[in-house]
JSON list of C-alpha atoms and ligand atoms in Angstrom, two decimals:
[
{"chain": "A", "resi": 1, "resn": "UNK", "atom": "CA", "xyz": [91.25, 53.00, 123.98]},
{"chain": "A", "resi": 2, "resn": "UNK", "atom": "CA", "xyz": [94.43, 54.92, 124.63]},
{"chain": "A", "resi": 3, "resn": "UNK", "atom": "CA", "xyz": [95.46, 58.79, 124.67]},
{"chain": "A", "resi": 4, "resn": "UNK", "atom": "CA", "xyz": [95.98, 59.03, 120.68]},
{"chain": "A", "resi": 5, "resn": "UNK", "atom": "CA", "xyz": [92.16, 57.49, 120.01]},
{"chain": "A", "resi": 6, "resn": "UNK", "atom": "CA", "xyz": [90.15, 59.64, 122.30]},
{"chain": "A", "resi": 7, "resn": "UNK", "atom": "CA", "xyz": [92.52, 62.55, 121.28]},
{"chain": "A", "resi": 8, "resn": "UNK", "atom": "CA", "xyz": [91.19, 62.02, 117.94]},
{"chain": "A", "resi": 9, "resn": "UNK", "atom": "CA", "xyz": [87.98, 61.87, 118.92]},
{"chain": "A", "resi": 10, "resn": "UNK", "atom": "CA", "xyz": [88.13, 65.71, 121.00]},
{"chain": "A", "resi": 11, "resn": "UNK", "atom": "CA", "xyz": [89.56, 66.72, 117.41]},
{"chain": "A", "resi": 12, "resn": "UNK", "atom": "CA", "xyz": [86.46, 65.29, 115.22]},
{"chain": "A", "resi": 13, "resn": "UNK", "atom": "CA", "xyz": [83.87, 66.60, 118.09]},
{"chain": "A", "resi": 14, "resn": "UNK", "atom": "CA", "xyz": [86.17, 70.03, 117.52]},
{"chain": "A", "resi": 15, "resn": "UNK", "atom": "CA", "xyz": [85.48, 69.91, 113.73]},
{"chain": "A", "resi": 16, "resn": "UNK", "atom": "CA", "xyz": [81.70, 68.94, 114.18]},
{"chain": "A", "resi": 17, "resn": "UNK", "atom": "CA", "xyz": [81.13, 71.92, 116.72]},
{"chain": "A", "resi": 18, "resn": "UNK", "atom": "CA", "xyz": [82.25, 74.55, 113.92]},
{"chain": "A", "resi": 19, "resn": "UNK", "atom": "CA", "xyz": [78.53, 73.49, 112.17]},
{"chain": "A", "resi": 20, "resn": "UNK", "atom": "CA", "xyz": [76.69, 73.83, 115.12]},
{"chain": "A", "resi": 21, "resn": "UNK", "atom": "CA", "xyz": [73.33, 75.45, 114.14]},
{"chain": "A", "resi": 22, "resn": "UNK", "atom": "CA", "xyz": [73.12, 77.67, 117.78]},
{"chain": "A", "resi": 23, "resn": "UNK", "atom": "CA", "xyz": [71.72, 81.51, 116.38]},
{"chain": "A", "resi": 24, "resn": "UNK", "atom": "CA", "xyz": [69.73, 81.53, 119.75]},
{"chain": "A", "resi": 25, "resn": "UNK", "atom": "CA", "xyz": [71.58, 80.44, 122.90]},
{"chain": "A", "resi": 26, "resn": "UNK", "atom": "CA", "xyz": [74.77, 80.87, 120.76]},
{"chain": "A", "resi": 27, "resn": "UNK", "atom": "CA", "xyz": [76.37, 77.74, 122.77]},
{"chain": "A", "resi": 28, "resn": "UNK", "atom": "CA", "xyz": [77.51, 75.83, 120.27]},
{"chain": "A", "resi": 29, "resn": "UNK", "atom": "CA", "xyz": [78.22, 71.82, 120.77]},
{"chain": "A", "resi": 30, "resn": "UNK", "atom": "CA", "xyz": [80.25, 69.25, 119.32]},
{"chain": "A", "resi": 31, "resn": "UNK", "atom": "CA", "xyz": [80.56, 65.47, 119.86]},
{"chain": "A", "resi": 32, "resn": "UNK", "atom": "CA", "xyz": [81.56, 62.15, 118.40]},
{"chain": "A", "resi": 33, "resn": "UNK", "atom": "CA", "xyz": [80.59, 59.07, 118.89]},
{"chain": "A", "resi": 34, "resn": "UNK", "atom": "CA", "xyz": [82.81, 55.74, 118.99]},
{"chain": "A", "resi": 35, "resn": "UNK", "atom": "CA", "xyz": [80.73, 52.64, 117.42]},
{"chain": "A", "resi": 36, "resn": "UNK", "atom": "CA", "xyz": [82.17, 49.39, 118.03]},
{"chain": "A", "resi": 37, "resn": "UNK", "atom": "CA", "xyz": [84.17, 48.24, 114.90]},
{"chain": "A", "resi": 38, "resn": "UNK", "atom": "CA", "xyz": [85.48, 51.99, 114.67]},
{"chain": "A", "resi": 39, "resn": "UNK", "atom": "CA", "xyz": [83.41, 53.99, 112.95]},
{"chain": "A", "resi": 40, "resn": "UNK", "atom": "CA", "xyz": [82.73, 57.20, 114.03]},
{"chain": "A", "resi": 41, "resn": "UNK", "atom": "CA", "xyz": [79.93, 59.53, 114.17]},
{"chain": "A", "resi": 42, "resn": "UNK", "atom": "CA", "xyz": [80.09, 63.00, 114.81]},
{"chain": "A", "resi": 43, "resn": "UNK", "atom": "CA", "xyz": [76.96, 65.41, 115.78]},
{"chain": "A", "resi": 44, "resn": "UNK", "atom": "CA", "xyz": [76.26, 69.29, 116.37]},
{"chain": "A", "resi": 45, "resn": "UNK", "atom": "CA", "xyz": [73.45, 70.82, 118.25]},
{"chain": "A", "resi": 46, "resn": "UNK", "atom": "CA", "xyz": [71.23, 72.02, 115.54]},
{"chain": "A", "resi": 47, "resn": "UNK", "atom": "CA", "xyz": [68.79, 74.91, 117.35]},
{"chain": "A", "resi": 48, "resn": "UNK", "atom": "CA", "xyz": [65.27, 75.90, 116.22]},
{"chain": "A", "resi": 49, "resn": "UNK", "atom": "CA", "xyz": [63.27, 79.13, 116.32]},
{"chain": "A", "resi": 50, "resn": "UNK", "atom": "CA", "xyz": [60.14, 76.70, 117.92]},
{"chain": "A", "resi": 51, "resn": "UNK", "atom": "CA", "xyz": [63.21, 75.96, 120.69]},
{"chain": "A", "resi": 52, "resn": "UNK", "atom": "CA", "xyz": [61.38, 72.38, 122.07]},
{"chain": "A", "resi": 53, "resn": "UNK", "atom": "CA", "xyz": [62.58, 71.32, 118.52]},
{"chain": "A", "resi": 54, "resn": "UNK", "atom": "CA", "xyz": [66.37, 71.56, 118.93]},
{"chain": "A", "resi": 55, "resn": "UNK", "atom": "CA", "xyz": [68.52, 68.76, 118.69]},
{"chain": "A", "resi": 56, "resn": "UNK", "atom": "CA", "xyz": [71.63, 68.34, 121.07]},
{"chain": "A", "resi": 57, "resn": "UNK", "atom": "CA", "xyz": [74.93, 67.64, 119.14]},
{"chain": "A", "resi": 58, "resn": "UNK", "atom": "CA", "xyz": [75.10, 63.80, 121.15]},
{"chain": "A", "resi": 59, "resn": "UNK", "atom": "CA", "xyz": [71.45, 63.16, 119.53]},
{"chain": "A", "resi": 60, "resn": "UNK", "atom": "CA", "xyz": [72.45, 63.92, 116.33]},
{"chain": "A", "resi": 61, "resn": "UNK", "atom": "CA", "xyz": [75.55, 61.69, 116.73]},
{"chain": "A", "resi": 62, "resn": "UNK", "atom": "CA", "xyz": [73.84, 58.50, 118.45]},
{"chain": "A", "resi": 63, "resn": "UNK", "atom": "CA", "xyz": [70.82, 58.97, 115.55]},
{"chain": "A", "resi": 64, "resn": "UNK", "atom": "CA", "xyz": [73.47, 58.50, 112.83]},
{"chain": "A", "resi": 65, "resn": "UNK", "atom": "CA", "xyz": [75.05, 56.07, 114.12]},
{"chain": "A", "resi": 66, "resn": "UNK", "atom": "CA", "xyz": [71.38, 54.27, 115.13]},
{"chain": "A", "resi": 67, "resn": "UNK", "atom": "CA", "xyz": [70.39, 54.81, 111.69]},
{"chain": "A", "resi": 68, "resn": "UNK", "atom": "CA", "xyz": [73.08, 53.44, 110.24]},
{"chain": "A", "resi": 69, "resn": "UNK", "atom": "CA", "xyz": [72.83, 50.10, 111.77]},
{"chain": "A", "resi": 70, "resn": "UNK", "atom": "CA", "xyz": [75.09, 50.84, 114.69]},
{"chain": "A", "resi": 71, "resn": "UNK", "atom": "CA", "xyz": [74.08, 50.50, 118.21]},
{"chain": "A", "resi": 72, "resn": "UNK", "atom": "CA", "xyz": [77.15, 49.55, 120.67]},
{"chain": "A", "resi": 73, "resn": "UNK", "atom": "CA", "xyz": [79.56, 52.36, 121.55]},
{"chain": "A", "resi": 74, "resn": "UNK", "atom": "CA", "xyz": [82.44, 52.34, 123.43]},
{"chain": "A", "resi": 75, "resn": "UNK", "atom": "CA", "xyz": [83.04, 56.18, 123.88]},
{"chain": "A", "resi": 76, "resn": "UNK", "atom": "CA", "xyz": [80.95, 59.52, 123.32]},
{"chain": "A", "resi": 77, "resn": "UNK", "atom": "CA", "xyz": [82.88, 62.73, 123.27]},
{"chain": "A", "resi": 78, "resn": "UNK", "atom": "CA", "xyz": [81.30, 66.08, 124.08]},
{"chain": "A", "resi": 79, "resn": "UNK", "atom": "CA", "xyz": [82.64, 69.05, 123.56]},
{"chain": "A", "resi": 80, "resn": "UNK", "atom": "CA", "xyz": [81.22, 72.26, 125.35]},
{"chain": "A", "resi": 81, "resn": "UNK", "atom": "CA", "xyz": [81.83, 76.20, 124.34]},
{"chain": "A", "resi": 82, "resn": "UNK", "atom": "CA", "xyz": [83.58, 78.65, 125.72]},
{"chain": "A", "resi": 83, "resn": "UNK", "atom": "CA", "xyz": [85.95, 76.23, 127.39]},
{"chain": "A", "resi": 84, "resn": "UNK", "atom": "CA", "xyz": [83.11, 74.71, 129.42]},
{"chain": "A", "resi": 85, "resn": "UNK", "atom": "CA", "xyz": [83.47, 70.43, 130.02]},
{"chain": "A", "resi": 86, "resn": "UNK", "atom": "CA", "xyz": [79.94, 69.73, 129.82]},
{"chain": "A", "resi": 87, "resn": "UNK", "atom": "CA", "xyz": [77.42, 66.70, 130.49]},
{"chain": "A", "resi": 88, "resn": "UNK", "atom": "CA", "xyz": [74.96, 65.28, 128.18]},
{"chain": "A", "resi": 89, "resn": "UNK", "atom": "CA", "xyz": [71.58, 66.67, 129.43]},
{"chain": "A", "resi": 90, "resn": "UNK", "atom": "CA", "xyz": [69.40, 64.31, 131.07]},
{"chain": "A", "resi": 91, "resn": "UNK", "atom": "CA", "xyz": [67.51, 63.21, 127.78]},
{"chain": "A", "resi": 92, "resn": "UNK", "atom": "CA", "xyz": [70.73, 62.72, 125.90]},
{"chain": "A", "resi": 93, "resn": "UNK", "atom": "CA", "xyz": [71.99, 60.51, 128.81]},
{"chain": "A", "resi": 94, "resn": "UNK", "atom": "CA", "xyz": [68.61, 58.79, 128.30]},
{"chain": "A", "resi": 95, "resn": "UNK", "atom": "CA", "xyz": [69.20, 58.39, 124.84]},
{"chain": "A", "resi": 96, "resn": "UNK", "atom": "CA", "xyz": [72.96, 56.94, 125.29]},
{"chain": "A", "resi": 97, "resn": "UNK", "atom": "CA", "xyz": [71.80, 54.45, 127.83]},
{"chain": "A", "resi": 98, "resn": "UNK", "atom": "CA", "xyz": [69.63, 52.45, 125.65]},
{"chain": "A", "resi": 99, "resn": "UNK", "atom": "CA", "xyz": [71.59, 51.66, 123.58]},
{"chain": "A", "resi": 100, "resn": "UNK", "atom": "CA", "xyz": [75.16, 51.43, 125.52]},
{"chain": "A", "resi": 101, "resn": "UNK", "atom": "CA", "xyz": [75.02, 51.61, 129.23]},
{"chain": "A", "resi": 102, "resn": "UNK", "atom": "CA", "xyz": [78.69, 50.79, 129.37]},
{"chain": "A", "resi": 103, "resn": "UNK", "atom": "CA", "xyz": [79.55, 53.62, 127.28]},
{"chain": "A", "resi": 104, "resn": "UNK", "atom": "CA", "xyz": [82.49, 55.97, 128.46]},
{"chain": "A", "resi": 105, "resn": "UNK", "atom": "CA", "xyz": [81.21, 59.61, 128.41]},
{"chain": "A", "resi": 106, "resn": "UNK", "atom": "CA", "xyz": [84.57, 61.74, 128.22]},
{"chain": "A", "resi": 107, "resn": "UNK", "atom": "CA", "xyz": [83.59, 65.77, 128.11]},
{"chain": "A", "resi": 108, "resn": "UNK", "atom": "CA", "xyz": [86.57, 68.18, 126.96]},
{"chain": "A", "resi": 109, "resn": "UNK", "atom": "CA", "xyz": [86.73, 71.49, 125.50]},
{"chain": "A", "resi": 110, "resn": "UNK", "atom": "CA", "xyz": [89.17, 73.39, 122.61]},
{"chain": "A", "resi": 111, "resn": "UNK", "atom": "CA", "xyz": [92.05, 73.63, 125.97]},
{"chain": "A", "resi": 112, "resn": "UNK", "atom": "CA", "xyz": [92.71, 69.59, 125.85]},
{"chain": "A", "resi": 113, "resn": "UNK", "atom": "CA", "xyz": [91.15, 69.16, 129.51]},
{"chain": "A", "resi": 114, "resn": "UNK", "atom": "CA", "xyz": [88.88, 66.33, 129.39]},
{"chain": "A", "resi": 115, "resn": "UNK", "atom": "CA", "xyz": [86.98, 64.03, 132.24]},
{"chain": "A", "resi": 116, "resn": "UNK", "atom": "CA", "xyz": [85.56, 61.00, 131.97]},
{"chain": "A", "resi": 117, "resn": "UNK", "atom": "CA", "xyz": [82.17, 59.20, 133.36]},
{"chain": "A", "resi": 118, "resn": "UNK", "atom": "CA", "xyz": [80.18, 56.04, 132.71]},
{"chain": "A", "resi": 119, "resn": "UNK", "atom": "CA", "xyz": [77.01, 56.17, 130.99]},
{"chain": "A", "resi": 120, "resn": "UNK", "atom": "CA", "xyz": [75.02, 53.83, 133.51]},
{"chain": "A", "resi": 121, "resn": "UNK", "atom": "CA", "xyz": [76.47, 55.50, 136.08]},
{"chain": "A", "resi": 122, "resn": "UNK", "atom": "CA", "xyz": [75.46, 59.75, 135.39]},
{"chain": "A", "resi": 123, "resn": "UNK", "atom": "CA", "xyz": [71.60, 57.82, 134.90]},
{"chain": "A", "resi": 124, "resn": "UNK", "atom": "CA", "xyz": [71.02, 56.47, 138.35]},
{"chain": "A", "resi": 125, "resn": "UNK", "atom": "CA", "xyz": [67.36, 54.82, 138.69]},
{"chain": "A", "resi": 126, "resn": "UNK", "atom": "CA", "xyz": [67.07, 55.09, 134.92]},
{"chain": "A", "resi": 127, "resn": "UNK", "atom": "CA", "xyz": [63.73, 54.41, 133.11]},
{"chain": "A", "resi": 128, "resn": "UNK", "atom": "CA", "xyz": [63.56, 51.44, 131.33]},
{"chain": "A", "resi": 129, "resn": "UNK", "atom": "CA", "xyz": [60.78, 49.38, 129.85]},
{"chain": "A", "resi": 130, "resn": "UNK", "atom": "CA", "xyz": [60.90, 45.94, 129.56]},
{"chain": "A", "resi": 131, "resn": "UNK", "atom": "CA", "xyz": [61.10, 45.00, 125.62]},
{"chain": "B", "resi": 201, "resn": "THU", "atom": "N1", "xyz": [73.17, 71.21, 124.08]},
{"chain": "B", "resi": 201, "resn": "THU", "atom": "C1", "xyz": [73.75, 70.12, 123.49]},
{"chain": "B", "resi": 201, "resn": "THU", "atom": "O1", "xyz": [73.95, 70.10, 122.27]},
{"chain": "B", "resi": 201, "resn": "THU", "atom": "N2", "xyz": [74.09, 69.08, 124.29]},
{"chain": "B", "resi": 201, "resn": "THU", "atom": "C2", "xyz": [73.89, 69.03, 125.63]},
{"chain": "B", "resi": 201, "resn": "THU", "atom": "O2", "xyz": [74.16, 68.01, 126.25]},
{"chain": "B", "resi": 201, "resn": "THU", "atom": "C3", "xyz": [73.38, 70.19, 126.35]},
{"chain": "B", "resi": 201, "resn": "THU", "atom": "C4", "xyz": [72.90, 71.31, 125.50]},
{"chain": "B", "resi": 201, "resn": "THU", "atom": "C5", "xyz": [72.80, 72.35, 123.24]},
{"chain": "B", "resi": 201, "resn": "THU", "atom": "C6", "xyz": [71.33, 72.55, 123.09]},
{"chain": "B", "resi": 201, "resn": "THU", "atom": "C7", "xyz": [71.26, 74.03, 122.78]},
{"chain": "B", "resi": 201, "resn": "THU", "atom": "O3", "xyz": [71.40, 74.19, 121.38]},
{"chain": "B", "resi": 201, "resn": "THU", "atom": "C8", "xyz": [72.46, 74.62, 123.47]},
{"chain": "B", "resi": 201, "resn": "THU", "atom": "O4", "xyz": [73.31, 73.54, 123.79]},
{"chain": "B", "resi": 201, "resn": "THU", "atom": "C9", "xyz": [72.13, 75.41, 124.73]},
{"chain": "B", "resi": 201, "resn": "THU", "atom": "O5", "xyz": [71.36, 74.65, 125.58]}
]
């Protein structure tokens, strides 16, 4: 993974935020999603007027991807409004870790400044059941 792929990636999370569904908080999300063998997924947080049923923009990237038939990623890239570098919530973290624990977690915004954690690591003491 160098500069030029996850620079890519901040530009297809960029695209993807511009259909975020977000009339109510107006915060609107973008991310994509690197599967292993290159594809890419992108997601947008998709509100609701019942607000329990909104989807964040990472759940709508890792459920493509899932439903697709693709389940190892090597990077997720969020993209937060308003120039804010924001963390997947704690159920999108969830979500990321069963699937890819190893997966890199890099959060930018439109301004090119960008950060980078671990999955495993912004879950400590996840839940897990034994399959
Ligand atoms: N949101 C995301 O899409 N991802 C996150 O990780 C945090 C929050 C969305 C949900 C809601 O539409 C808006 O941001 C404000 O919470």
């Amino acid at each position: 993974m160098n500069k030029t792929q996850v620079a890519n990636l901040v530009d297809k999370a960029l695209e993807a935020q511009k259909f975020a569904y977000a009339p109510y908080s107006k915060f609107k999300v973008g991310s994509a999603l690197l599967a292993t063998g290159g594809q890419i997924f992108t997601g947008a947080n998709i509100e609701n007027s019942a607000f329990g049923a909104t989807l964040c923009a990472e759940k709508v990237a890792v459920g493509k991807a899932v439903s697709e038939g693709k389940r190892d990623f090597s990077i997720l890239v969020v993209v937060g409004d308003k120039g804010q570098l924001i963390m997947p919530c704690g159920s999108c973290r969830q979500i990321i870790n069963e699937f890819s624990p190893e997966c890199l977690i890099a959060i930018s915004n439109e301004k090119n400044e960008i950060d980078f954690r671990i999955a495993k690591q912004s879950l400590p003491d996840a839940f897990s059941l034994k399959a």
